Amino acid sequence: MNQGRALEQWIKNFTEESLRKNLDRRSFLQGATRIAGLSLGLAIAQSVGSLKVDAAPSFSDYPFTLGVASGDPLSDGVVLWTRLAPEPFNGGGMPPSDVKVKWELAKDEHFRHIVQHGTEIASSHLGHTVHVEVSGLKPESIYYYRFKCGNEISPVGRTKTLPKAGSNVSSLKFAFASCQQFEHGYYTAYKHMAKEDLDVVFHLGDYIYEYGPDEYVAPNGNVRTHIGPEVTTLQDYRNRYAQYRSDRNLKAAHSAFPWIVTWDDHEVENNYANVIPEKGQPVEQFIKRRAAAYQAYYEHMPLRKSTMVGGNIQLYRSFQYGNLANFFVLDTRQYRDDQANGDGSSPQTPESLDPKRTLMGAEQEKWLFNNLEHSKTVWNVLAQQIFFAQRNYGTQAAPKFSMDAWDGYPAARQRLLDFAKTRDIDNLIVLSGDVHANWAANLLTNFDDPNSKIIGAEFVGTSITSGGDGSDKRADTNKILGLNPHIKFFNDFRGYVRCRVTKEKWQADYRVVPYVSSPGADITTRASFVYEKDQNGLKAVSKATVPHGVLQSNEVEEDRYRAHAQAHKKQLEKKRGKVLN
């Protein structure tokens, strides 16, 4: 039975069984979640032991069009990635047979000192992607890698292993990024990131966007166009990843450093929650869509096979950087309860305040608390997707909070804050994306009490492109900062955040470009903030103006939600048009 028919049969059997047993909603969703992971598990199984392997293929065009990447670094190993795609926007353009791909790892970029080599299968069941899990490497060491297939050789990538867990480490430099809507701009920020001196890069989600051409439109208009309609099938998602990964600046950043990745919502669909779609799509259809999206994500990211757990992708995992920092990568999308209050901008209600509501799921929350309790590093870092600190963007009398962020799950957030308070944790750093703007906030044990203990800091990174050019401030910036005294900084240009970490302090540099609507923008460190665990909270240590950037726009926080609503309206109009025709 092929993968598609197997998934449809699983869904049919599960739905019939659910009706017979008259399952409640929570039990139904738990079962649907298990079904949603089976498709990828089947694809992995089918990729092993194929009967037909082509060792000497010929290609219609250069096969390494999507470049190379590395990721999930450890002190003794790393994952190397590529995909054979001579026709990247047409499903890859590869024959249905599997293909042998050779790989080499060297100490130098000219490959005079090769330390390891081998052969990996590019499976047709996984879109002819390659995931090489190299081990036996030296800690905190730079390596170069490349792939060979037939008569073709890939570009050269550079990677780096982590220091040994517990070893004495004095410093770390890394960057984090998120939200790269292809249509909204050029990936100039990645061009600058690739030139940085970094140990690793974190990507916090929204690597692709699911919308069809010109459905989700930036305030200053779209400057590039998505290939194909709204993505829903495995072929759709593969083509969309291929379009994004074909960008030369993104390829440059991938080949320069190892990446540690996690997803948010647009890798599947805007604001989905577990197996619950955003806009009333039947669960059975959405299960198939999510399964396709998850498989395409695994295929295109440098992830280990060990992230596969029971057919699902378990993205929550940890990385220890010597004795300096523990990074806990979270998944706040796959296990969450549905958003409260209609998933909009809302004051808190009994529904959103329900103490049983979960954002991470019980198992992930238990895993995080256990790791935090036993961590011995100088810094504990949550690399995750969504705004963590409380953020009221309404008024004092009529507050508004995002029900998709941690504000929509305040009991789950408070459990984490209370845990940190009782364990005297004051070294918590939260890295976030999602909201297409730069923010910096002190983390308090009680956000309603400005004088409560400071346990860490949150650095929210802007988008790479999503939202278009942006500005230094928005029309509602001063109001929001006044309503939330723990938030110390806002900026609405595009870019990434560079972090420079020592045992004494954590410094975050907000690196921004003035525009993304055309290529060639320069990079500026708009501001730098330092956190030092001294109960004084965040300190601004530098600031700069951004040449050629807009000082203030008329945009407000809720414009982003309206743009998504408009995109859905366009999608419905297209679907109705098809039905009428």
Coordinates of C-alpha atoms in Angstrom, one line a residue:
M1 CA 0.0 0.0 0.0
N2 CA 1.5 3.4 -0.9
Q3 CA 1.9 6.2 1.5
G4 CA -1.2 8.3 0.4
R5 CA -3.6 5.4 0.4
A6 CA -2.3 4.1 3.7
L7 CA -2.9 7.5 5.4
E8 CA -6.4 7.7 4.0
Q9 CA -7.2 4.2 5.3
W10 CA -5.9 5.1 8.7
I11 CA -8.0 8.2 8.8
K12 CA -11.1 6.3 7.6
N13 CA -10.7 3.6 10.2
F14 CA -10.0 6.1 13.0
T15 CA -13.1 8.2 12.1
E16 CA -15.4 5.2 12.0
E17 CA -14.0 3.9 15.3
S18 CA -14.4 7.4 16.9
L19 CA -18.1 7.5 15.9
R20 CA -18.7 4.0 17.3
K21 CA -17.1 4.9 20.6
N22 CA -18.6 8.4 20.7
L23 CA -15.3 9.9 21.7
D24 CA -15.2 13.3 23.4
R25 CA -13.3 16.1 21.6
R26 CA -10.1 15.8 23.6
S27 CA -9.8 12.0 23.0
F28 CA -10.6 12.5 19.3
L29 CA -7.9 15.1 18.9
Q30 CA -5.4 12.9 20.7
G31 CA -6.1 10.0 18.4
A32 CA -6.0 12.3 15.3
T33 CA -2.6 13.6 16.4
R34 CA -1.2 10.0 16.4
I35 CA -2.7 9.4 12.9
A36 CA -1.1 12.6 11.6
G37 CA 2.4 11.3 12.4
L38 CA 2.0 8.0 10.7
S39 CA 2.5 9.2 7.2
L40 CA 6.1 10.5 7.9
G41 CA 6.9 7.3 9.8
L42 CA 5.8 5.3 6.8
A43 CA 8.0 7.5 4.5
I44 CA 11.0 6.9 6.7
A45 CA 10.4 3.2 6.7
Q46 CA 10.0 3.0 2.9
S47 CA 13.2 5.0 2.5
V48 CA 15.2 2.1 4.1
G49 CA 16.1 -0.9 2.0
S50 CA 14.8 0.2 -1.4
L51 CA 15.1 -2.5 -4.1
K52 CA 16.2 0.0 -6.8
V53 CA 19.2 2.2 -6.2
D54 CA 20.8 4.2 -9.0
A55 CA 24.5 4.6 -8.3
A56 CA 25.5 6.5 -11.4
P57 CA 22.5 8.7 -12.4
S58 CA 22.4 11.3 -15.2
F59 CA 20.6 14.6 -14.5
S60 CA 18.6 16.9 -16.7
D61 CA 20.4 19.8 -14.9
Y62 CA 22.7 20.6 -12.0
P63 CA 21.2 18.6 -9.1
F64 CA 22.4 20.6 -6.1
T65 CA 20.3 23.7 -6.9
L66 CA 19.2 24.0 -3.2
G67 CA 22.7 24.1 -1.8
V68 CA 23.9 22.4 1.3
A69 CA 23.3 22.8 5.0
S70 CA 24.3 21.4 8.4
G71 CA 22.6 21.3 11.7
D72 CA 21.8 19.8 15.1
P73 CA 25.5 20.0 16.1
L74 CA 26.9 18.0 19.0
S75 CA 30.3 18.0 20.5
D76 CA 31.3 15.0 18.4
G77 CA 29.0 15.2 15.4
V78 CA 26.6 17.1 13.1
V79 CA 24.0 16.4 10.5
L80 CA 24.9 17.2 6.8
W81 CA 22.0 17.9 4.4
T82 CA 21.4 18.3 0.7
R83 CA 18.6 17.5 -1.8
L84 CA 18.9 16.4 -5.4
A85 CA 16.6 18.7 -7.4
P86 CA 17.6 19.4 -11.0
E87 CA 14.1 20.8 -11.5
P88 CA 13.4 22.2 -8.0
F89 CA 10.0 23.8 -8.7
N90 CA 8.6 20.7 -10.4
G91 CA 8.8 18.2 -7.6
G92 CA 12.6 18.0 -7.9
G93 CA 12.7 16.5 -11.4
M94 CA 14.2 13.2 -10.2
P95 CA 13.3 9.7 -11.3
P96 CA 11.4 7.4 -8.9
S97 CA 14.5 5.4 -8.0
D98 CA 16.7 6.0 -5.0
V99 CA 20.2 7.4 -5.6
K100 CA 23.6 6.9 -4.0
V101 CA 25.2 10.1 -2.9
K102 CA 28.8 10.4 -1.7
W103 CA 29.9 12.8 1.0
E104 CA 33.2 14.1 2.3
L105 CA 34.2 15.9 5.5
A106 CA 37.5 17.7 5.7
K107 CA 39.5 20.0 8.0
D108 CA 40.1 22.5 5.1
E109 CA 37.9 23.9 2.4
H110 CA 40.1 22.6 -0.3
F111 CA 39.6 19.0 1.0
R112 CA 43.3 18.2 1.2
H113 CA 42.7 16.7 4.7
I114 CA 39.6 14.6 4.5
V115 CA 38.7 13.1 7.9
Q116 CA 35.6 11.2 7.0
H117 CA 33.7 10.1 3.9
G118 CA 30.8 7.8 3.0
T119 CA 27.7 7.1 0.9
E120 CA 24.1 7.9 1.8
I121 CA 20.9 7.1 0.0
A122 CA 18.8 9.9 -1.4
S123 CA 15.4 8.2 -1.1
S124 CA 12.6 9.0 -3.6
H125 CA 10.2 8.5 -0.6
L126 CA 11.9 11.6 1.1
G127 CA 12.1 13.8 -2.0
H128 CA 15.7 12.7 -2.7
T129 CA 16.9 14.5 0.4
V130 CA 20.1 13.4 2.2
H131 CA 20.6 13.5 6.0
V132 CA 24.1 12.3 7.0
E133 CA 24.6 11.9 10.7
V134 CA 28.4 12.3 11.2
S135 CA 29.9 11.2 14.5
G136 CA 33.4 10.8 15.9
L137 CA 34.4 14.5 15.4
K138 CA 36.4 16.7 17.7
P139 CA 34.6 19.2 19.9
E140 CA 34.5 22.9 19.1
S141 CA 36.1 22.3 15.7
I142 CA 35.4 23.7 12.2
Y143 CA 34.9 21.3 9.3
Y144 CA 34.1 21.6 5.6
Y145 CA 31.8 19.2 3.7
R146 CA 30.5 18.5 0.2
F147 CA 28.5 15.9 -1.7
K148 CA 29.1 14.1 -5.0
C149 CA 26.5 12.4 -7.2
G150 CA 27.2 11.1 -10.7
N151 CA 29.5 13.6 -12.3
E152 CA 28.3 16.5 -10.2
I153 CA 29.8 18.1 -7.0
S154 CA 27.8 20.2 -4.6
P155 CA 28.9 23.6 -3.2
V156 CA 31.1 23.4 -0.1
G157 CA 29.6 24.0 3.3
R158 CA 31.2 24.9 6.6
T159 CA 30.1 23.6 10.0
K160 CA 31.2 23.5 13.6
T161 CA 30.8 21.2 16.5
L162 CA 29.8 22.3 20.0
P163 CA 32.2 22.3 23.0
K164 CA 32.0 19.2 25.2
A165 CA 29.2 19.3 27.8
G166 CA 30.5 20.7 31.0
S167 CA 33.8 21.9 29.6
N168 CA 35.0 25.4 30.5
V169 CA 33.8 27.8 27.8
S170 CA 34.4 31.6 28.0
S171 CA 32.2 32.9 25.1
L172 CA 29.7 32.1 22.5
K173 CA 28.4 34.0 19.4
F174 CA 25.3 33.1 17.6
A175 CA 22.3 34.6 15.7
F176 CA 18.6 33.8 15.5
A177 CA 16.1 34.5 12.9
S178 CA 12.5 33.8 11.9
C179 CA 9.6 34.7 9.5
Q180 CA 10.9 34.9 5.9
Q181 CA 7.8 35.4 3.7
F182 CA 9.4 35.1 0.2
E183 CA 6.9 37.5 -1.4
H184 CA 7.5 40.3 1.1
G185 CA 11.1 41.0 0.3
Y186 CA 14.6 40.0 -0.4
Y187 CA 16.8 38.0 2.0
T188 CA 19.4 40.7 2.3
A189 CA 19.7 40.0 6.1
Y190 CA 21.0 36.5 5.3
K191 CA 23.7 37.9 3.1
H192 CA 25.0 39.9 6.0
M193 CA 24.5 37.0 8.5
A194 CA 26.6 34.8 6.3
K195 CA 29.6 37.2 6.8
E196 CA 29.3 37.2 10.6
D197 CA 31.7 35.3 12.9
L198 CA 29.2 32.9 14.5
D199 CA 29.2 29.5 16.2
V200 CA 25.6 28.5 15.3
V201 CA 22.3 29.9 14.0
F202 CA 18.9 29.3 15.4
H203 CA 15.8 29.5 13.3
L204 CA 12.6 29.9 15.3
G205 CA 9.9 29.2 12.8
D206 CA 7.9 30.3 9.7
Y207 CA 10.7 29.1 7.4
I208 CA 8.1 29.0 4.6
Y209 CA 4.6 30.5 4.2
E210 CA 1.7 28.5 2.9
Y211 CA -0.2 31.2 1.0
G212 CA -0.8 31.3 -2.7
P213 CA 0.5 34.2 -4.9
D214 CA -0.4 37.7 -3.5
E215 CA -2.8 36.4 -0.9
Y216 CA -0.7 37.6 2.1
V217 CA 0.4 41.1 1.1
A218 CA 3.0 43.3 2.8
P219 CA 2.0 46.9 3.6
N220 CA 4.3 48.2 0.9
G221 CA 3.2 45.5 -1.5
N222 CA 4.8 42.2 -2.6
V223 CA 8.0 42.2 -4.6
R224 CA 8.3 38.5 -5.3
T225 CA 5.7 35.9 -6.1
H226 CA 5.0 32.4 -4.7
I227 CA 5.1 29.6 -7.3
G228 CA 1.8 27.7 -7.2
P229 CA -1.4 28.1 -5.2
E230 CA -1.9 27.7 -1.5
V231 CA 0.1 24.6 -0.5
T232 CA -1.7 21.6 0.9
T233 CA -0.1 18.5 -0.5
L234 CA 3.4 17.0 -0.2
Q235 CA 4.3 18.0 -3.7
D236 CA 3.1 21.6 -2.9
Y237 CA 5.2 21.8 0.2
R238 CA 8.2 20.4 -1.5
N239 CA 8.0 23.0 -4.3
R240 CA 7.5 25.8 -1.8
Y241 CA 10.6 24.7 0.2
A242 CA 12.5 24.5 -3.1
Q243 CA 11.5 28.1 -4.0
Y244 CA 12.6 29.4 -0.6
R245 CA 15.8 27.4 -0.5
S246 CA 16.7 28.5 -4.0
D247 CA 17.5 32.0 -2.7
R248 CA 21.2 32.6 -2.9
N249 CA 21.4 34.5 0.4
L250 CA 19.6 31.9 2.4
K251 CA 21.8 29.2 0.8
A252 CA 24.9 31.3 1.9
A253 CA 23.7 31.5 5.5
H254 CA 23.0 27.7 5.6
S255 CA 26.4 26.8 4.2
A256 CA 28.3 29.1 6.6
F257 CA 27.1 27.7 9.9
P258 CA 25.3 24.8 11.5
W259 CA 21.6 25.6 12.1
I260 CA 19.3 24.5 14.9
V261 CA 15.7 24.7 13.8
T262 CA 12.2 24.6 15.1
W263 CA 8.9 25.3 13.4
D264 CA 6.0 27.6 14.1
D265 CA 2.6 27.7 12.2
H266 CA 3.2 28.7 8.6
E267 CA 5.2 25.6 7.9
V268 CA 1.6 24.1 7.9
E269 CA -1.0 26.8 8.2
N270 CA -1.4 30.1 10.0
N271 CA -2.3 29.8 13.6
Y272 CA -3.1 26.1 13.6
A273 CA -3.1 24.3 16.9
N274 CA -2.1 20.7 17.1
V275 CA -4.5 19.0 14.7
I276 CA -7.0 21.9 14.7
P277 CA -6.9 24.0 11.6
E278 CA -7.4 27.8 11.7
K279 CA -10.5 28.3 9.6
G280 CA -12.9 25.5 10.0
Q281 CA -11.3 23.0 7.6
P282 CA -12.5 19.4 8.3
V283 CA -10.1 17.7 10.6
E284 CA -9.7 14.7 8.3
Q285 CA -8.4 17.0 5.5
F286 CA -6.2 18.9 7.9
I287 CA -4.6 15.7 9.2
K288 CA -3.5 14.9 5.7
R289 CA -2.3 18.4 5.1
R290 CA -0.3 18.4 8.4
A291 CA 1.2 15.1 7.6
A292 CA 2.4 16.3 4.3
A293 CA 3.8 19.5 5.8
Y294 CA 5.6 17.7 8.6
Q295 CA 7.2 15.3 6.1
A296 CA 8.4 18.2 3.8
Y297 CA 9.8 20.0 6.9
Y298 CA 11.8 17.0 7.9
E299 CA 13.0 16.5 4.3
H300 CA 14.3 20.0 4.0
M301 CA 15.9 20.6 7.5
P302 CA 19.2 19.2 8.8
L303 CA 17.4 17.0 11.4
R304 CA 18.4 13.7 13.0
K305 CA 16.3 10.6 12.5
S306 CA 16.0 10.5 16.3
T307 CA 13.6 13.4 16.0
M308 CA 11.2 10.8 14.7
V309 CA 9.2 9.5 17.7
G310 CA 6.3 7.2 16.9
G311 CA 5.9 8.8 13.5
N312 CA 5.8 12.4 14.8
I313 CA 8.6 14.8 14.7
Q314 CA 9.8 15.7 18.2
L315 CA 11.4 19.0 17.8
Y316 CA 11.8 19.8 21.5
R317 CA 15.4 18.9 22.4
S318 CA 18.4 20.4 24.1
F319 CA 21.9 21.4 23.2
Q320 CA 24.6 22.1 25.8
Y321 CA 27.4 24.6 25.0
G322 CA 30.1 23.6 27.5
N323 CA 29.4 25.0 30.9
L324 CA 28.2 28.3 29.5
A325 CA 24.7 27.7 28.2
N326 CA 21.9 25.1 27.9
F327 CA 19.6 25.6 25.0
F328 CA 16.2 24.1 25.2
V329 CA 14.5 24.2 21.8
L330 CA 10.7 24.2 22.2
D331 CA 7.7 23.3 20.1
T332 CA 4.8 25.5 21.1
R333 CA 2.6 24.5 18.1
Q334 CA 2.3 20.7 17.8
Y335 CA 0.9 20.0 21.3
R336 CA -1.1 23.1 22.3
D337 CA -4.8 23.4 23.1
D338 CA -6.8 25.4 20.7
Q339 CA -6.5 29.2 21.0
A340 CA -9.0 30.8 23.3
N341 CA -11.6 33.5 22.6
G342 CA -11.8 32.8 18.9
D343 CA -8.0 33.2 18.4
G344 CA -8.1 37.0 18.2
S345 CA -7.0 40.0 20.1
S346 CA -8.8 39.7 23.4
P347 CA -8.8 40.5 27.1
Q348 CA -8.3 37.6 29.4
T349 CA -11.5 35.5 30.0
P350 CA -12.4 32.4 32.0
E351 CA -11.6 30.4 28.9
S352 CA -8.0 31.7 28.4
L353 CA -7.4 31.7 32.1
D354 CA -8.3 28.0 32.5
P355 CA -5.4 26.4 34.5
K356 CA -5.7 23.2 32.6
R357 CA -4.8 24.8 29.3
T358 CA -1.4 23.8 27.8
L359 CA 0.8 25.3 25.2
M360 CA 3.7 22.8 25.3
G361 CA 1.8 19.6 26.3
A362 CA 2.3 17.7 29.5
E363 CA 5.3 15.7 28.4
Q364 CA 7.3 18.6 26.9
E365 CA 6.5 20.7 30.0
K366 CA 7.7 18.0 32.3
W367 CA 10.9 17.5 30.1
L368 CA 11.6 21.3 30.3
F369 CA 11.2 21.6 34.1
N370 CA 13.3 18.5 34.7
N371 CA 16.1 19.8 32.5
L372 CA 16.0 23.3 34.1
E373 CA 16.1 21.8 37.6
H374 CA 19.3 19.8 36.8
S375 CA 21.0 22.4 34.6
K376 CA 24.4 23.5 35.9
T377 CA 25.3 26.0 33.1
V378 CA 25.7 29.8 33.5
W379 CA 22.7 30.4 31.2
N380 CA 19.4 28.6 30.5
V381 CA 18.0 29.5 27.2
L382 CA 14.5 28.8 25.7
A383 CA 14.7 28.9 21.9
Q384 CA 11.1 29.0 20.9
Q385 CA 8.5 30.6 18.7
I386 CA 6.1 33.1 20.2
F387 CA 6.1 36.2 22.5
F388 CA 6.6 35.0 26.0
A389 CA 6.3 38.2 28.2
Q390 CA 2.9 39.8 28.9
R391 CA 2.1 42.3 26.2
N392 CA -1.1 44.5 26.3
Y393 CA -1.6 46.3 23.1
G394 CA -5.1 47.6 23.9
T395 CA -5.6 50.1 26.7
Q396 CA -5.4 49.9 30.5
A397 CA -9.2 49.8 30.7
A398 CA -9.7 47.5 27.8
P399 CA -6.6 45.3 27.4
K400 CA -5.9 43.2 24.3
F401 CA -3.6 40.2 24.2
S402 CA -2.7 37.8 21.5
M403 CA -4.4 34.5 22.1
D404 CA -1.9 32.8 19.9
A405 CA 1.1 33.8 22.1
W406 CA 1.9 32.9 25.7
D407 CA -0.6 35.5 26.7
G408 CA -3.3 33.2 25.4
Y409 CA -2.0 30.5 27.8
P410 CA -1.2 32.5 31.0
A411 CA -1.5 29.6 33.4
A412 CA 1.1 27.6 31.4
R413 CA 3.4 30.6 31.5
Q414 CA 2.9 31.2 35.2
R415 CA 3.7 27.5 35.9
L416 CA 7.1 28.2 34.3
L417 CA 7.6 31.5 36.1
D418 CA 6.7 29.9 39.4
F419 CA 9.1 27.1 38.8
A420 CA 11.9 29.5 38.1
K421 CA 11.0 31.5 41.2
T422 CA 11.0 28.5 43.6
R423 CA 14.3 27.3 42.2
D424 CA 15.9 30.8 42.4
I425 CA 16.6 30.8 38.7
D426 CA 17.8 34.2 37.5
N427 CA 19.6 33.2 34.3
L428 CA 16.6 32.5 32.0
I429 CA 16.9 33.8 28.5
V430 CA 13.9 33.5 26.1
L431 CA 14.5 33.8 22.3
S432 CA 11.3 34.4 20.3
G433 CA 10.1 35.3 16.8
D434 CA 6.7 35.3 15.2
V435 CA 5.6 38.9 15.6
H436 CA 7.8 40.5 12.8
A437 CA 9.3 43.1 15.0
N438 CA 12.2 43.5 17.5
W439 CA 11.3 43.7 21.2
A440 CA 13.3 43.3 24.5
A441 CA 11.7 42.6 27.8
N442 CA 12.6 41.8 31.4
L443 CA 11.1 38.5 32.6
L444 CA 9.2 39.0 35.9
T445 CA 7.8 36.4 38.3
N446 CA 4.6 38.4 38.2
F447 CA 4.0 40.7 35.2
D448 CA 1.2 42.5 37.0
D449 CA 3.7 43.6 39.7
P450 CA 6.5 45.7 38.2
N451 CA 8.5 45.3 41.4
S452 CA 8.5 41.5 41.3
K453 CA 11.7 39.6 40.9
I454 CA 13.5 39.7 37.5
I455 CA 14.4 36.1 36.5
G456 CA 15.8 36.8 33.0
A457 CA 15.2 38.5 29.7
E458 CA 13.4 37.9 26.5
F459 CA 14.8 38.9 23.2
V460 CA 12.2 38.9 20.4
G461 CA 13.7 39.0 16.9
T462 CA 12.1 40.7 13.9
S463 CA 11.4 38.9 10.7
I464 CA 13.8 38.4 7.8
T465 CA 11.2 39.8 5.4
S466 CA 7.7 39.2 6.7
G467 CA 5.8 42.5 6.9
G468 CA 7.8 44.3 4.2
D469 CA 10.2 47.2 4.8
G470 CA 9.0 48.2 8.2
S471 CA 10.1 51.3 10.2
D472 CA 11.9 52.4 13.3
K473 CA 8.6 52.9 15.2
R474 CA 4.9 52.3 14.6
A475 CA 1.9 54.5 15.4
D476 CA 1.2 52.4 18.6
T477 CA 4.8 52.0 19.8
N478 CA 4.7 54.5 22.6
K479 CA 1.3 53.4 23.8
I480 CA 2.4 49.7 24.1
L481 CA 5.7 50.5 25.8
G482 CA 3.8 52.7 28.3
L483 CA 1.3 49.9 29.1
N484 CA 4.1 47.3 29.6
P485 CA 6.9 48.8 31.7
H486 CA 8.9 45.5 31.6
I487 CA 9.2 45.9 27.8
K488 CA 12.3 48.1 27.2
F489 CA 12.7 48.2 23.4
F490 CA 10.8 48.1 20.1
N491 CA 11.9 48.3 16.5
D492 CA 10.1 47.4 13.3
F493 CA 12.9 47.0 10.7
R494 CA 13.8 43.6 9.3
G495 CA 16.9 41.5 10.2
Y496 CA 18.1 39.2 12.9
V497 CA 19.5 39.2 16.4
R498 CA 23.2 38.5 17.1
C499 CA 24.0 37.3 20.7
R500 CA 27.4 37.6 22.3
V501 CA 27.5 35.6 25.5
T502 CA 30.0 35.4 28.3
K503 CA 29.8 34.1 31.9
E504 CA 29.3 37.7 33.1
K505 CA 26.7 39.0 30.6
W506 CA 24.4 38.3 27.8
Q507 CA 24.4 40.9 25.0
A508 CA 21.8 41.0 22.2
D509 CA 22.6 43.1 19.1
Y510 CA 19.6 44.0 16.9
R511 CA 20.9 43.8 13.4
V512 CA 18.5 45.4 10.9
V513 CA 18.3 46.5 7.3
P514 CA 16.3 49.7 6.3
Y515 CA 14.3 47.9 3.5
V516 CA 13.7 44.5 1.9
S517 CA 11.6 45.7 -1.1
S518 CA 14.8 45.9 -3.2
P519 CA 18.2 44.1 -2.7
G520 CA 21.4 45.7 -1.5
A521 CA 20.5 47.2 1.8
D522 CA 23.3 47.8 4.4
I523 CA 23.1 46.3 7.9
T524 CA 23.1 48.4 11.1
T525 CA 23.1 47.5 14.8
R526 CA 20.0 49.4 15.7
A527 CA 20.5 48.8 19.5
S528 CA 22.3 46.5 21.9
F529 CA 21.0 45.3 25.2
V530 CA 22.8 43.6 28.1
Y531 CA 21.4 41.4 30.8
E532 CA 23.7 40.7 33.8
K533 CA 21.7 38.8 36.5
D534 CA 22.0 41.7 38.9
Q535 CA 18.3 42.5 39.4
N536 CA 18.7 45.7 37.4
G537 CA 17.3 44.1 34.3
L538 CA 18.1 45.0 30.7
K539 CA 20.5 47.8 30.0
A540 CA 20.8 49.6 26.6
V541 CA 24.5 49.8 25.9
S542 CA 24.3 51.2 22.3
K543 CA 21.9 52.6 19.8
A544 CA 22.1 54.0 16.3
T545 CA 19.9 55.5 13.6
V546 CA 19.3 53.4 10.5
P547 CA 20.3 55.2 7.3
H548 CA 17.5 55.3 4.6
G549 CA 15.0 53.8 6.9
V550 CA 11.5 55.1 7.6
L551 CA 11.3 56.7 11.1
Q552 CA 7.6 56.0 11.8
S553 CA 4.8 54.3 10.0
N554 CA 1.0 54.4 10.5
E555 CA 0.9 50.7 11.2
V556 CA -0.3 49.2 14.5
E557 CA 0.0 45.7 16.0
E558 CA -3.3 44.4 14.8
D559 CA -2.6 45.2 11.1
R560 CA -0.8 41.9 10.9
Y561 CA -3.9 40.0 12.0
R562 CA -5.9 42.0 9.4
A563 CA -3.5 41.0 6.7
H564 CA -3.9 37.3 7.5
A565 CA -7.7 37.7 7.5
Q566 CA -7.5 39.4 4.1
A567 CA -5.4 36.5 2.8
H568 CA -8.0 34.0 4.0
K569 CA -10.7 36.0 2.3
K570 CA -8.9 35.8 -1.0
Q571 CA -8.5 32.0 -0.5
L572 CA -12.2 31.6 0.0
E573 CA -13.0 33.7 -3.0
K574 CA -10.7 31.5 -5.1
K575 CA -12.3 28.3 -3.8
R576 CA -15.8 29.7 -4.5
G577 CA -14.8 30.6 -8.0
K578 CA -13.6 27.1 -8.6
V579 CA -16.9 25.7 -7.4
L580 CA -18.9 28.1 -9.6
N581 CA -16.8 27.2 -12.6

